[in-house]
XYZ file of C-alpha atoms in Angstrom:
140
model
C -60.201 99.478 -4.625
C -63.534 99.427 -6.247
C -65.136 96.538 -7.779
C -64.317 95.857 -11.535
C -68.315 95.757 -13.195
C -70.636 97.095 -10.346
C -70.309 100.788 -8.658
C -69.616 99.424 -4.913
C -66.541 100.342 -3.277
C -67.303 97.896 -0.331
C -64.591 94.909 1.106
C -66.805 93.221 3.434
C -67.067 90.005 3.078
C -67.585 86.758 5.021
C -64.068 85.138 6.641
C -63.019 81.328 6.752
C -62.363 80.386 10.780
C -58.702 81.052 11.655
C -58.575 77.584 12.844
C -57.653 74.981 10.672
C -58.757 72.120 13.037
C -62.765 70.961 12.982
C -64.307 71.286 15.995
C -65.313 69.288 18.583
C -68.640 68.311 17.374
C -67.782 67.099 14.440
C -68.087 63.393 14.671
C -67.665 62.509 10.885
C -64.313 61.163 9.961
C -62.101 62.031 7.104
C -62.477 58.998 5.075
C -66.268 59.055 5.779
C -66.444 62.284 4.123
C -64.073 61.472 1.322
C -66.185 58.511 0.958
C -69.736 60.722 0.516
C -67.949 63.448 -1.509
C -67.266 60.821 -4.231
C -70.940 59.356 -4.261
C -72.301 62.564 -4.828
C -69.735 63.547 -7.120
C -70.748 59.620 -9.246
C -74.295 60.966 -8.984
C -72.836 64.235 -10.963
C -73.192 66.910 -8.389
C -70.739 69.812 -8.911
C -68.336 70.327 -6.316
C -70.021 73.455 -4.297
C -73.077 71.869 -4.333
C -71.380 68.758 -2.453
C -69.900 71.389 0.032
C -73.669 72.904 0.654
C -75.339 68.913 1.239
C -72.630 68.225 3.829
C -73.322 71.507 5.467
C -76.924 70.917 5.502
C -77.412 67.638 6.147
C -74.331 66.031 7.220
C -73.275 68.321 9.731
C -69.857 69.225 8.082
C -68.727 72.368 8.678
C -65.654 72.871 6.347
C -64.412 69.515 4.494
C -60.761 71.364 4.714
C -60.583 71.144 8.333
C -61.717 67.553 8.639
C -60.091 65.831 6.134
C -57.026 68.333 5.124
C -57.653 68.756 1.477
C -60.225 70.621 -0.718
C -63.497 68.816 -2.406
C -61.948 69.551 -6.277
C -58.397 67.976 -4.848
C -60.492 64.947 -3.236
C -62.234 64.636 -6.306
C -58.698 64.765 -8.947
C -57.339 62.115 -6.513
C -60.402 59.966 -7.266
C -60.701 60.777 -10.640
C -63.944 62.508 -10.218
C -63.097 66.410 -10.884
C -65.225 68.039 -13.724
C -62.989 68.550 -16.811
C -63.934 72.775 -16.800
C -63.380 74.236 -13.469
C -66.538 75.248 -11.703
C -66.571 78.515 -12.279
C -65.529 79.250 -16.014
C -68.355 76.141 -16.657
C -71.076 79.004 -15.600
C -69.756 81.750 -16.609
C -69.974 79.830 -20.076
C -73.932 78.924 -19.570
C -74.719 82.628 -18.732
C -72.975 83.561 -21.928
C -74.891 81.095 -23.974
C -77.990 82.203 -22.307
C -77.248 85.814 -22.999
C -76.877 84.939 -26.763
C -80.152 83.110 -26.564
C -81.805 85.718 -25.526
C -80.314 88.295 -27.745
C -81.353 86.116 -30.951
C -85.190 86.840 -29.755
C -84.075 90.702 -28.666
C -81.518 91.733 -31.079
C -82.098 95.787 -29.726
C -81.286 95.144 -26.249
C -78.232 97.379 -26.096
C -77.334 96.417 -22.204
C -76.932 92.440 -23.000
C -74.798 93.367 -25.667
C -72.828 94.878 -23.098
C -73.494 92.500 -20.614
C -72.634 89.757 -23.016
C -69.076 91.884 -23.557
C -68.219 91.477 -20.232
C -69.071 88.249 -19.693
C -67.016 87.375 -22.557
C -64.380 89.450 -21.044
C -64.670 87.905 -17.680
C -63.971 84.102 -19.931
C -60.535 85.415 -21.745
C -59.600 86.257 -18.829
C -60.407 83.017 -16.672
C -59.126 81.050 -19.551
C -55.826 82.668 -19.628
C -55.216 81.731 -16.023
C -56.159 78.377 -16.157
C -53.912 77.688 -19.460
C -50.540 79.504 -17.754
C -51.828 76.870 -14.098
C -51.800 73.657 -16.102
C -55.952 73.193 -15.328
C -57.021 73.302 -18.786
C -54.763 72.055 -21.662
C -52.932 74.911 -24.150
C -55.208 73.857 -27.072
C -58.459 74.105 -25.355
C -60.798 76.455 -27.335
């Protein structure tokens, strides 16, 4: 099936390892890296940017395998997680942005449309996180 706003018909994509278990390596412990996920999370990094620092300089490969939850999960369990999930938070900052910019170009005709689909892309996110319980009914 193609994709839903660009031409490509492509599926390739990258793959998570089969097994669930870190490997050998790894020498950080689970409650070390619940421990760092929370200070960064304190010092208000989002939670895919905490997954990229423990990559890069931590040496964790996938938080999942090592301590058998998710970052977000870590984070609700520590009261930490960001009120707007990750995603629908910038897909709300490039819709503001595209409304910035068409105040100063009110002619461009393909942000309009961008700014429809983005829009679109929203409702749609919205909707799912209202019927999974992640965002409350009355959130606007």
């Amino acid at each position: 099936m193609g994709r839903m706003y660009t031409p490509g018909k492509g599926i390739s994509k990258s793959a998570i390892p089969y097994r669930r278990t870190p490997p050998s390596w790894v020498k950080a412990t689970p409650e070390d890296v619940c421990e760092q996920i929370c200070k960064l999370a304190r010092k208000g990094t989002s939670p895919s940017q905490i997954g990229i620092i423990l990559r890069d300089s931590q040496g964790v490969p996938l938080v999942s395998a090592i301590t058998g939850t998710k970052i977000v999960r870590i984070l609700r369990a520590n009261g930490l997680a960001p009120q707007v999930p990750e995603d629908l938070h910038f897909l709300i900052r490039k819709a503001v942005s595209i409304n910035k910019h068409l105040e100063r170009n009110r002619k461009d005709n393909d942000a309009k449309y961008r700014k429809s689909l983005v829009e679109a892309r929203i409702r749609r996110l919205v909707k799912y996180y209202k019927t999974s319980g992640q965002l409350p009914s009355s959130w606007e």
